[in-house]
CSV table of C-alpha atoms in Angstrom, one decimal:
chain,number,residue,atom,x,y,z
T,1,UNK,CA,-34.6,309.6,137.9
T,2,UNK,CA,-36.0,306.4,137.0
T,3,UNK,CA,-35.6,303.9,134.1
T,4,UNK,CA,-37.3,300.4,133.9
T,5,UNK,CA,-37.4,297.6,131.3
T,6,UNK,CA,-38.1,294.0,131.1
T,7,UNK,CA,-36.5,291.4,130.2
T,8,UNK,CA,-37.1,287.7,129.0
T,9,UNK,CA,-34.2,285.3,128.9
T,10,UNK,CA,-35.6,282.8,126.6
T,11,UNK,CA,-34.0,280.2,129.2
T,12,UNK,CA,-34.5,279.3,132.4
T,13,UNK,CA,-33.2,282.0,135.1
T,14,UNK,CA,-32.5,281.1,138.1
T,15,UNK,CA,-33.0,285.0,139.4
T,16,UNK,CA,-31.9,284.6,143.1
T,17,UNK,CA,-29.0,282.2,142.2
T,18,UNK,CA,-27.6,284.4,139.3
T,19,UNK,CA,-27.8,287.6,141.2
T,20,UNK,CA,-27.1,286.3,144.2
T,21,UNK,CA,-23.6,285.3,143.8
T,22,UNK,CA,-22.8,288.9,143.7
T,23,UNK,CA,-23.7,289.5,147.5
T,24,UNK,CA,-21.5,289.9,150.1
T,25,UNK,CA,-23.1,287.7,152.8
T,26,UNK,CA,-26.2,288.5,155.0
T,27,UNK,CA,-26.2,291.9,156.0
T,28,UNK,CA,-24.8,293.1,152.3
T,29,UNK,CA,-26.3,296.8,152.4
T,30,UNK,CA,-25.8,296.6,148.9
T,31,UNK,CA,-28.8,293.7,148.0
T,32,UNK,CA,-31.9,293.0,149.7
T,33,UNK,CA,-34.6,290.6,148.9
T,34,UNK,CA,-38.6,291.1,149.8
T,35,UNK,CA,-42.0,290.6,148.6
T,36,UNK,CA,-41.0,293.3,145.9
T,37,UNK,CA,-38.1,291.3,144.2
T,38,UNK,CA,-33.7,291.6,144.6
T,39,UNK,CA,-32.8,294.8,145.3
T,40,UNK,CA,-29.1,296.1,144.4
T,41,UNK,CA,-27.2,299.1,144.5
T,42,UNK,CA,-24.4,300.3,142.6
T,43,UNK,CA,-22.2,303.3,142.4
T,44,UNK,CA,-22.0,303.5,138.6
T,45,UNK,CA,-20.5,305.4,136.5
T,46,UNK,CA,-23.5,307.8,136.3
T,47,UNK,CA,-24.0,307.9,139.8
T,48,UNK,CA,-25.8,306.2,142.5
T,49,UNK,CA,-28.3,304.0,141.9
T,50,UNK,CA,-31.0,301.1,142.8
T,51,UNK,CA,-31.9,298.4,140.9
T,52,UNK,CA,-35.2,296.2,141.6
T,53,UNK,CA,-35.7,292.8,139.8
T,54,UNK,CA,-39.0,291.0,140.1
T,55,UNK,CA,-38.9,287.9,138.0
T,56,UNK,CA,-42.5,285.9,137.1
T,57,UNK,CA,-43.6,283.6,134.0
T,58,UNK,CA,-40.2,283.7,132.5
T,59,UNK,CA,-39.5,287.3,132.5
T,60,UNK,CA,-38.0,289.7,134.8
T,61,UNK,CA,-39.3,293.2,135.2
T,62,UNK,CA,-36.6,295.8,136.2
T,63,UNK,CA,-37.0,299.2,137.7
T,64,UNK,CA,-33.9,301.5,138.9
T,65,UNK,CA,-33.6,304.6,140.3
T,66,UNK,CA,-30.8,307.5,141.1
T,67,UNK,CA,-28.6,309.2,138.5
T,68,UNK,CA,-27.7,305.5,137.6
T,69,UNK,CA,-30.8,304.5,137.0
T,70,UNK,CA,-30.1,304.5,132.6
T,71,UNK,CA,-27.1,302.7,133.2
T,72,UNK,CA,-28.3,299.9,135.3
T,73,UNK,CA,-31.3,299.4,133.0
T,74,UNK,CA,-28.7,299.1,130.3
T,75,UNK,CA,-26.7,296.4,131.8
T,76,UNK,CA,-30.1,294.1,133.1
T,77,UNK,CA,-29.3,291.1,130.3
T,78,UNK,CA,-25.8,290.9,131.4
T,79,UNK,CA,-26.4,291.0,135.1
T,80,UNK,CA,-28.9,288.1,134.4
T,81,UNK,CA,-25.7,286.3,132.4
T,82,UNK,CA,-27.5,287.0,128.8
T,83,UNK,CA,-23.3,287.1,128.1
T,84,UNK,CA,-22.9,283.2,129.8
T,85,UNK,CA,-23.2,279.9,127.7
T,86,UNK,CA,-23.5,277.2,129.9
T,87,UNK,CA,-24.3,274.7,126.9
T,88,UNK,CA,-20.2,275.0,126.6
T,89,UNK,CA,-19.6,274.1,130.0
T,90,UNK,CA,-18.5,270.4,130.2
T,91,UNK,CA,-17.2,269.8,133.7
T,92,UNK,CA,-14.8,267.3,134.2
T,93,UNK,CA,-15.7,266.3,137.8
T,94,UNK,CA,-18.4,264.7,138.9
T,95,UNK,CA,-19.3,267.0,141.5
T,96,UNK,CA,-19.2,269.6,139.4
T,97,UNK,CA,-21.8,267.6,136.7
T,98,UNK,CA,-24.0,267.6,139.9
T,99,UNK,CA,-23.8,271.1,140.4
T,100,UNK,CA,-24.6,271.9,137.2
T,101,UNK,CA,-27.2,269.6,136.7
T,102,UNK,CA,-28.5,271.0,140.0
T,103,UNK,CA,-28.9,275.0,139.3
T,104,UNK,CA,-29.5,274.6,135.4
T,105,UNK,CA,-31.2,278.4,135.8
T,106,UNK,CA,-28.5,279.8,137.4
T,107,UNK,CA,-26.2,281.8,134.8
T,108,UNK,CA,-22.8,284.1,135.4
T,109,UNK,CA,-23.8,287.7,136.0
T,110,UNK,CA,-21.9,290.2,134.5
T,111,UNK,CA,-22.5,293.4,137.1
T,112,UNK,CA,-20.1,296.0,134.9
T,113,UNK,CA,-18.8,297.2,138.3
T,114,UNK,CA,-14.9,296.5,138.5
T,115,UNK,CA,-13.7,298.5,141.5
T,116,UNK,CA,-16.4,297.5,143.5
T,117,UNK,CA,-15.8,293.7,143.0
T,118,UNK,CA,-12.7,294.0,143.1
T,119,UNK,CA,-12.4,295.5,146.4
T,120,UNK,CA,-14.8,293.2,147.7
T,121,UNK,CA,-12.6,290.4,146.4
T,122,UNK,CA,-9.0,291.6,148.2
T,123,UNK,CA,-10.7,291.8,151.2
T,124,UNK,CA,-11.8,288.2,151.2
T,125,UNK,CA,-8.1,287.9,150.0
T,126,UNK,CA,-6.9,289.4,153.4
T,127,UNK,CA,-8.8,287.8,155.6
T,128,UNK,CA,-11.5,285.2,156.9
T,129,UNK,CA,-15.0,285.5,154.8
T,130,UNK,CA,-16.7,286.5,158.5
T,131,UNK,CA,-14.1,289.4,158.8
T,132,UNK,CA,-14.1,290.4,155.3
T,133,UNK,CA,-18.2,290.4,155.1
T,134,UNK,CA,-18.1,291.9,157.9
T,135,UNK,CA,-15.1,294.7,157.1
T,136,UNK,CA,-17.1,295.4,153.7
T,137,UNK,CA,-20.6,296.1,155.7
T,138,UNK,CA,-18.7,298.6,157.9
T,139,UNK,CA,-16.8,300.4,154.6
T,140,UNK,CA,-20.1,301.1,152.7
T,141,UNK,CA,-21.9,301.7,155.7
T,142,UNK,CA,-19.8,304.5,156.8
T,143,UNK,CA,-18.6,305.5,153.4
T,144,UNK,CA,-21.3,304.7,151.2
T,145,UNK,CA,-24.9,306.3,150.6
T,146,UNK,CA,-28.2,306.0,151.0
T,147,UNK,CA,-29.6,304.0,148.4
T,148,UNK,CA,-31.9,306.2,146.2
T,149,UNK,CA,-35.4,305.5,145.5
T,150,UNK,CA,-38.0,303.3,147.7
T,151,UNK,CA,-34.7,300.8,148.6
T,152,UNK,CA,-35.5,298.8,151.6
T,153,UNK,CA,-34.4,300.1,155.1
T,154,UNK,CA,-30.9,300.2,155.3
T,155,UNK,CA,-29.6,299.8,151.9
T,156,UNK,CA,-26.5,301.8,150.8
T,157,UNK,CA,-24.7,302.3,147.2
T,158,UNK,CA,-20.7,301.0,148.1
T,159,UNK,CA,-18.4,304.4,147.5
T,160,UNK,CA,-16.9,304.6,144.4
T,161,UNK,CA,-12.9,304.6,143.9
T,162,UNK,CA,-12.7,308.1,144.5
T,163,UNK,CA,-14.0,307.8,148.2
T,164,UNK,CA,-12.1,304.4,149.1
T,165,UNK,CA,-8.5,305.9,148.2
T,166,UNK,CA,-9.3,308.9,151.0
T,167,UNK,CA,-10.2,306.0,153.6
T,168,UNK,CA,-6.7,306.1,155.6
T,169,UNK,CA,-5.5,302.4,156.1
């Protein structure tokens, strides 16, 4: 299956920044970047699935495929933080003024994808960021699955809740 929509923000979108922040480090199977765009997978609740985004002239063109394809398509303005009002962010410290005065396009994605952030997140809990990255690579490389449609080489959707609680400790 595949779905595809686009989407303008009316705002400026810092693409690579916004869905960025949802990688787990170089080497992430689950997100790639090329010539075509950011590439992402997801198990959702639909299935497997791949989601391109290729942003130009203020508008981002989104394709996904799998059995999540529809469901990813769906959630493309949150992702891009269609959900985030940064005109109600007044940060207290300076360096935090900077920072937001330095990534004005960047907005807080909204991926729809509890367990999978979540587990991501305890293992950064557990650990150093090199182990955890590195621990999360291995568990959705062996675990996970290929990433359907034309994903890059290597890409894999992270196992869904159902696979993780067989994975003995």
């Amino acid at each position: 299956m595949t779905a595809s929509c686009t989407y303008a923000p009316g705002h400026r979108l810092d693409l690579a920044g916004t869905v960025g922040a949802l990688s787990r480090g170089r080497g992430d199977p689950t997100t790639a970047r090329d010539a075509r765009g950011l590439w992402r997978t997801a198990a959702t609740p639909e299935g497997p699935g791949t989601l391109l985004l290729a942003g130009r002239d203020g508008v981002v063109a989104a394709t996904a495929w799998g059995p999540g394809a529809d469901w990813l398509i769906a959630g493309v303005p949150e992702l891009l933080g269609s959900t985030d009002s940064p005109e109600t962010f007044v940060p207290g410290h300076p360096l935090l003024r900077d920072a937001a005065l330095r990534r004005v396009g960047m907005r807080t994605p909204r991926c729809r994808l509890v367990f999978e952030m979540t587990m991501a997140a305890v293992l950064e809990q557990k650990v150093t960021g090199r182990e955890a990255r590195r621990s999360w690579r291995e568990i959705v490389r062996r675990f996970g699955t290929p990433a359907p449609g034309p994903a890059p080489a290597g890409m894999r959707v992270a196992p869904p809740a159902t696979v993780v609680r067989r994975i003995p400790s």
